[in-house]
XYZ file of C-alpha atoms in Angstrom:
435
model
C 12.416 259.231 59.615
C 9.770 260.030 56.947
C 7.511 258.026 55.516
C 7.980 256.067 52.237
C 6.129 258.914 50.279
C 4.087 257.585 47.275
C 4.740 258.272 43.746
C 3.565 261.207 41.846
C 0.765 261.454 40.007
C 1.399 262.764 36.617
C 0.093 266.513 35.398
C 0.215 269.160 33.061
C 4.078 269.975 32.808
C 4.628 273.879 31.778
C 8.410 276.010 33.364
C 7.228 279.584 34.241
C 10.043 281.795 35.040
C 8.919 285.195 36.349
C 10.511 288.421 35.435
C 10.727 289.205 39.117
C 9.260 288.099 42.624
C 5.802 287.916 41.738
C 3.305 288.647 45.032
C 0.723 286.629 45.638
C -2.212 285.073 44.181
C 0.144 286.096 41.183
C 0.184 283.080 39.095
C -2.941 280.899 40.605
C -4.131 278.598 37.364
C -0.043 277.133 39.056
C -2.183 276.071 41.983
C -0.939 272.485 42.286
C 3.231 273.082 40.694
C 6.179 272.533 43.497
C 6.859 276.754 44.023
C 10.914 277.199 43.274
C 11.963 280.147 44.677
C 15.908 282.087 43.936
C 18.638 284.770 42.121
C 16.979 285.224 38.901
C 21.133 284.298 37.416
C 21.201 280.970 40.266
C 17.990 279.826 38.767
C 18.898 280.494 34.232
C 22.611 278.423 34.682
C 22.246 275.654 31.936
C 22.635 272.930 34.965
C 19.536 274.278 36.819
C 17.142 275.013 33.591
C 18.291 271.311 32.606
C 17.234 269.337 35.429
C 13.825 271.861 35.741
C 13.043 270.543 31.942
C 14.416 267.320 32.494
C 11.536 266.651 36.343
C 9.223 267.233 34.335
C 10.162 265.709 31.778
C 9.959 262.828 33.522
C 7.318 262.997 36.141
C 4.525 265.164 34.810
C 4.781 267.430 37.453
C 5.049 270.531 37.521
C 6.883 273.532 38.677
C 6.793 277.971 39.500
C 9.705 279.184 38.810
C 9.735 282.372 40.856
C 13.281 283.837 39.687
C 14.107 287.435 41.285
C 16.246 289.730 40.687
C 19.616 289.604 42.422
C 19.713 292.649 44.400
C 16.039 291.876 46.034
C 16.281 288.268 46.010
C 16.824 288.647 49.886
C 14.602 290.868 50.966
C 11.914 289.091 48.986
C 12.604 286.046 50.616
C 12.295 286.105 53.888
C 9.486 288.901 53.456
C 7.663 285.425 51.766
C 8.354 283.606 54.661
C 7.411 285.695 57.335
C 3.750 286.892 54.967
C 3.321 283.554 54.882
C 3.691 282.946 51.422
C 6.648 280.066 51.850
C 7.892 278.883 48.874
C 8.353 275.183 48.547
C 12.017 275.467 47.540
C 14.418 277.848 47.983
C 18.361 277.743 47.388
C 20.555 279.948 48.701
C 24.409 279.747 50.574
C 24.793 278.667 53.231
C 25.871 282.634 54.078
C 24.905 285.095 56.866
C 22.269 286.031 54.689
C 20.386 282.736 55.865
C 20.501 284.563 59.477
C 16.910 286.648 58.311
C 15.712 283.707 58.653
C 14.254 280.945 61.046
C 16.405 278.508 59.399
C 15.295 275.326 61.993
C 11.865 276.976 62.330
C 11.001 277.176 57.998
C 13.275 274.156 56.519
C 13.116 270.628 56.867
C 16.686 268.868 58.199
C 17.472 266.488 55.079
C 20.272 264.109 57.239
C 18.266 261.017 56.529
C 17.716 261.837 52.690
C 18.126 258.322 50.757
C 21.044 260.529 48.594
C 23.188 262.188 51.589
C 25.866 259.565 51.427
C 26.188 259.993 47.252
C 27.456 263.960 48.755
C 31.069 264.501 48.892
C 33.113 265.182 52.284
C 33.098 269.039 51.123
C 29.818 269.308 49.997
C 27.752 267.478 52.875
C 30.174 269.636 55.099
C 29.435 272.561 53.404
C 25.593 272.221 53.960
C 25.965 271.280 56.950
C 24.746 273.968 60.351
C 27.438 274.517 63.367
C 24.640 271.148 65.116
C 25.508 269.005 61.846
C 22.085 269.408 60.483
C 22.379 269.025 56.235
C 20.190 272.770 55.866
C 19.812 271.587 51.359
C 21.042 269.643 48.586
C 24.053 271.180 46.782
C 22.939 271.414 43.705
C 26.124 273.216 42.378
C 29.489 274.349 40.360
C 31.880 273.479 43.064
C 35.290 274.880 43.378
C 38.289 274.701 45.120
C 39.742 278.423 46.297
C 43.361 278.890 46.192
C 46.693 280.152 45.131
C 46.356 280.276 41.710
C 49.953 280.691 39.800
C 51.291 281.308 37.112
C 53.674 278.380 36.957
C 55.602 278.811 33.563
C 57.000 282.298 34.467
C 58.070 280.553 37.526
C 59.889 278.206 36.473
C 61.332 280.146 33.682
C 62.551 282.605 36.638
C 63.822 280.055 38.806
C 61.290 280.376 41.654
C 59.442 277.455 43.919
C 56.017 277.822 44.914
C 55.215 277.374 48.209
C 54.533 274.564 50.718
C 54.894 277.552 54.376
C 53.896 281.187 54.625
C 58.432 281.745 55.860
C 58.707 280.484 52.071
C 55.875 282.090 50.610
C 56.950 285.524 52.050
C 59.994 284.839 50.259
C 59.065 284.250 47.371
C 56.749 287.349 46.869
C 59.658 289.596 48.146
C 61.594 288.009 45.170
C 58.803 288.568 42.625
C 58.463 292.079 43.508
C 62.785 292.244 43.477
C 62.024 291.302 39.693
C 59.958 293.271 38.380
C 57.075 291.236 38.653
C 53.811 291.822 41.209
C 53.472 289.527 43.083
C 49.206 288.741 44.137
C 47.090 290.529 41.503
C 45.035 291.646 44.850
C 41.844 293.211 43.584
C 41.079 295.583 45.984
C 38.094 297.665 44.130
C 34.919 296.246 45.889
C 36.435 292.751 45.414
C 35.646 291.236 49.190
C 36.094 286.881 49.004
C 39.793 286.666 50.407
C 39.411 287.872 53.480
C 37.612 284.797 54.405
C 39.758 282.448 52.935
C 42.758 283.638 55.645
C 39.689 283.867 58.530
C 38.577 280.324 57.653
C 41.647 278.521 59.462
C 40.980 280.740 62.145
C 37.933 279.548 63.045
C 37.565 275.518 61.207
C 40.093 274.947 62.744
C 39.018 276.204 66.519
C 34.970 275.537 66.985
C 35.007 276.076 70.597
C 36.336 279.370 69.291
C 33.622 280.363 67.110
C 30.757 279.151 69.161
C 32.253 281.869 71.746
C 32.656 284.051 68.816
C 29.166 284.319 68.041
C 27.682 283.727 71.515
C 29.372 287.368 71.592
C 31.779 286.134 74.833
C 35.107 287.210 73.042
C 35.708 289.374 69.462
C 37.777 289.152 67.179
C 40.237 291.917 68.912
C 40.478 289.204 71.511
C 41.602 287.406 68.442
C 46.410 287.041 67.999
C 45.362 285.483 64.626
C 42.604 287.785 63.217
C 45.797 290.113 64.791
C 47.858 288.592 62.587
C 46.131 288.483 59.325
C 45.687 292.014 59.485
C 49.001 293.251 59.966
C 50.327 290.527 57.318
C 47.851 291.708 54.442
C 48.595 295.848 55.817
C 52.634 294.693 55.169
C 51.975 293.366 51.679
C 50.025 296.342 50.931
C 53.289 298.233 52.082
C 55.857 296.018 49.767
C 54.290 296.878 46.733
C 52.609 292.958 46.759
C 49.696 294.400 45.538
C 51.665 296.244 42.676
C 50.491 299.856 42.415
C 47.232 299.780 41.517
C 45.284 298.097 43.537
C 43.316 299.539 44.846
C 42.025 300.469 41.408
C 41.740 296.552 40.528
C 38.461 295.422 40.208
C 36.804 292.610 38.810
C 36.745 292.644 35.330
C 40.889 293.551 34.959
C 42.344 290.387 37.333
C 42.092 288.358 33.627
C 43.654 290.686 32.109
C 46.177 291.139 34.747
C 46.864 287.501 35.171
C 46.964 286.218 31.009
C 49.577 289.811 30.451
C 52.267 287.896 33.583
C 51.811 291.495 35.108
C 50.787 289.296 38.473
C 52.653 286.073 39.038
C 49.312 284.800 41.818
C 46.385 285.891 42.645
C 43.416 284.371 45.287
C 40.385 283.018 43.398
C 38.914 279.041 42.382
C 39.493 276.945 39.881
C 35.889 277.586 37.617
C 36.887 281.509 37.490
C 39.628 280.189 34.579
C 36.776 279.407 32.343
C 33.889 282.020 32.536
C 36.225 284.922 33.264
C 40.285 284.405 32.474
C 40.872 286.888 29.329
C 42.010 284.315 27.151
C 44.572 284.768 23.774
C 47.168 286.627 26.111
C 50.317 285.836 26.567
C 49.450 283.266 28.922
C 46.535 279.793 29.593
C 45.274 278.742 31.200
C 47.397 275.115 31.465
C 50.551 277.692 32.408
C 48.660 278.057 36.008
C 48.843 275.696 38.796
C 47.305 275.661 42.542
C 49.434 276.006 46.047
C 47.555 276.375 49.317
C 46.841 280.564 50.297
C 48.672 281.746 51.927
C 48.072 285.081 54.992
C 49.002 284.128 58.114
C 46.649 281.848 58.966
C 48.036 278.515 58.491
C 51.702 278.115 58.653
C 51.157 275.580 55.463
C 48.370 277.479 54.222
C 44.436 276.783 53.343
C 42.671 276.668 50.899
C 38.398 277.056 50.888
C 36.251 274.618 49.762
C 33.359 275.775 47.720
C 30.333 277.823 48.530
C 27.089 276.425 46.964
C 23.629 277.329 46.177
C 21.518 275.221 48.311
C 18.201 272.991 47.403
C 15.892 274.192 50.596
C 12.428 272.466 51.663
C 10.166 274.692 53.631
C 9.178 271.686 55.882
C 5.695 273.944 56.688
C 4.946 273.167 52.845
C 1.661 271.177 52.114
C 4.098 270.506 49.324
C 6.613 268.868 51.425
C 6.773 265.258 50.114
C 6.683 266.487 46.919
C 9.336 268.921 47.041
C 11.639 266.401 49.246
C 10.586 263.827 46.182
C 12.153 267.067 43.805
C 14.587 267.449 45.855
C 16.044 263.359 45.893
C 15.455 263.023 41.447
C 18.449 265.687 41.251
C 19.710 263.455 43.481
C 19.825 260.239 40.880
C 23.373 260.030 38.824
C 21.130 259.652 35.457
C 20.157 263.221 36.644
C 22.538 265.722 38.641
C 25.142 263.270 35.233
C 22.811 265.001 32.399
C 22.296 268.403 33.655
C 26.125 268.879 35.011
C 27.297 267.322 31.920
C 30.298 269.193 29.881
C 30.395 271.454 33.151
C 33.688 273.099 35.018
C 32.835 271.820 38.427
C 34.474 269.894 41.640
C 32.364 266.231 42.157
C 30.097 267.358 44.865
C 27.789 263.533 44.742
C 30.513 261.143 44.709
C 29.488 259.359 41.519
C 29.121 262.605 39.483
C 31.273 261.721 36.022
C 30.330 264.104 33.766
C 31.863 267.317 35.296
C 34.717 268.541 33.533
C 37.745 268.800 36.992
C 39.951 271.582 36.679
C 43.923 269.739 36.552
C 45.206 272.651 38.492
C 42.901 271.100 40.948
C 43.567 267.216 40.712
C 47.432 268.155 40.095
C 47.346 269.808 44.022
C 44.817 266.378 45.669
C 47.562 265.849 48.268
C 47.991 269.077 49.030
C 44.267 270.020 49.093
C 43.762 267.425 51.163
C 45.963 268.119 54.098
C 44.698 271.659 54.171
C 41.045 272.353 52.691
C 38.600 274.424 55.131
C 35.413 274.246 55.046
C 33.750 277.350 54.066
C 33.636 278.814 57.469
C 34.167 282.739 57.676
C 31.286 283.416 55.333
C 28.657 280.440 56.204
C 28.796 280.423 60.445
C 30.861 283.632 61.396
C 27.381 285.719 63.255
C 26.860 288.524 61.303
C 29.455 287.820 58.471
C 29.764 290.586 56.091
C 31.980 290.521 53.254
C 31.359 293.499 52.004
C 31.823 295.206 55.685
C 35.152 293.491 55.903
C 36.216 294.638 53.194
C 34.986 298.118 53.842
C 37.389 297.804 56.705
C 40.000 296.717 54.717
C 39.742 299.702 52.520
C 40.144 301.773 55.552
C 43.694 300.164 56.109
C 44.809 300.165 53.426
C 43.815 304.675 52.738
C 45.781 304.934 55.936
C 42.324 306.252 57.821
C 42.995 303.007 60.368
C 46.189 300.967 61.557
C 45.618 297.684 61.679
C 44.219 297.528 64.663
C 41.916 299.786 63.715
C 41.038 297.354 61.278
C 40.315 294.473 63.247
C 38.273 297.028 65.396
C 35.631 298.235 62.563
C 35.549 294.633 61.730
C 33.499 293.550 64.919
C 31.922 296.433 65.551
C 30.598 295.875 62.226
C 29.448 292.346 63.301
C 28.457 292.861 66.194
C 26.188 295.331 64.832
C 24.617 293.513 61.867
C 24.757 289.645 64.705
C 22.051 293.363 66.468
C 19.835 293.694 63.736
C 19.471 289.696 62.668
C 18.383 289.011 67.387
C 20.929 286.943 67.496
C 21.133 285.774 71.138
C 24.190 287.446 73.052
C 24.861 290.372 70.743
C 22.935 294.084 71.821
C 19.700 295.233 69.732
C 20.128 297.532 67.176
C 20.101 301.450 69.220
C 16.215 302.900 68.575
C 16.384 305.974 65.866
C 16.442 309.413 67.326
C 13.407 310.203 65.912
C 11.214 306.303 66.409
C 8.606 306.855 68.526
């Protein structure tokens, strides 16, 4: 347990946004500033700028915001830690890219911080590592991922939402027979759908996950992975994704769902308030939520939110200041001011000013019974959503079958784990041109 920290002395307040990742010495005048590094688009969120400004106004302390272009962030952040120029606070999702850092060596475990008990169970679970250590403060918009469906259209057709895999399959078949696309499946560079199916496999069996991450078994050894892959292949073949799913991308989902062309899609609630196409035939109020069904959990599954975490550099000279900053962010008056009017599921028990989707609140009983913490993307060593999607693209385009798709996912995962230096995985083969 840390010693009680001293009250912070006020210093000149200013907020500095750098247009790209700045190198050492780029802001020498800010030597006393608390540095916070993240993606440019993340740090520009209204609730982030609000909490930064509120902190500076309340404490007189200075923040140096190191905003990286999104595509450059992972390499730049890992490079800073490797070069001894690490920020005091790093904003990062608990995903496979976190393995690029020496987490135990670089980050302070937050298990004993005073605000931990105010986190919701799902937010806390997302931010914990395999040993139960809390890696960061989840200060972000939260969401519930599941199968969002057009309840108005189902009612008009005399159909009901599903509560089991068999019911879901029958629903998809009935919709296809009436001329509707059952599921809007954006196969053109959208990658998140597969992790929803994989979460139950590994969240419900931690030892299975541990063996996979020790390279003691492969996806190909896990029957549920074959079940998932075959179900997705069969759904595509039956027309459940429609005729244009390979050309359907992120920008197309809104119009497909708002027009009623497709009845269901696997997505998250905040999407309806940020990207759904308004003014078409169907509005947000026409939609409801049921679990995702992809043949890995008979009662279906929901995925809890993927959250950006504030992680503290344990080797920072400003460790206590960084921890005080997190405590400030985790205080009810402050996070409620920052998230006022933001559409998000609560990360904090005391969160009251955010807007919670009626779709989520109406499905609360089902969510509580079937929600899993995001597991595939955050806890499988070597997991890459893009490479999983690449394997399925080969399946959809007839370049491989379901078993071959699973083998491809294994090959990608093992290669990535080896490049990351994960224990038990072979290192990458040396280039023929290397000396």
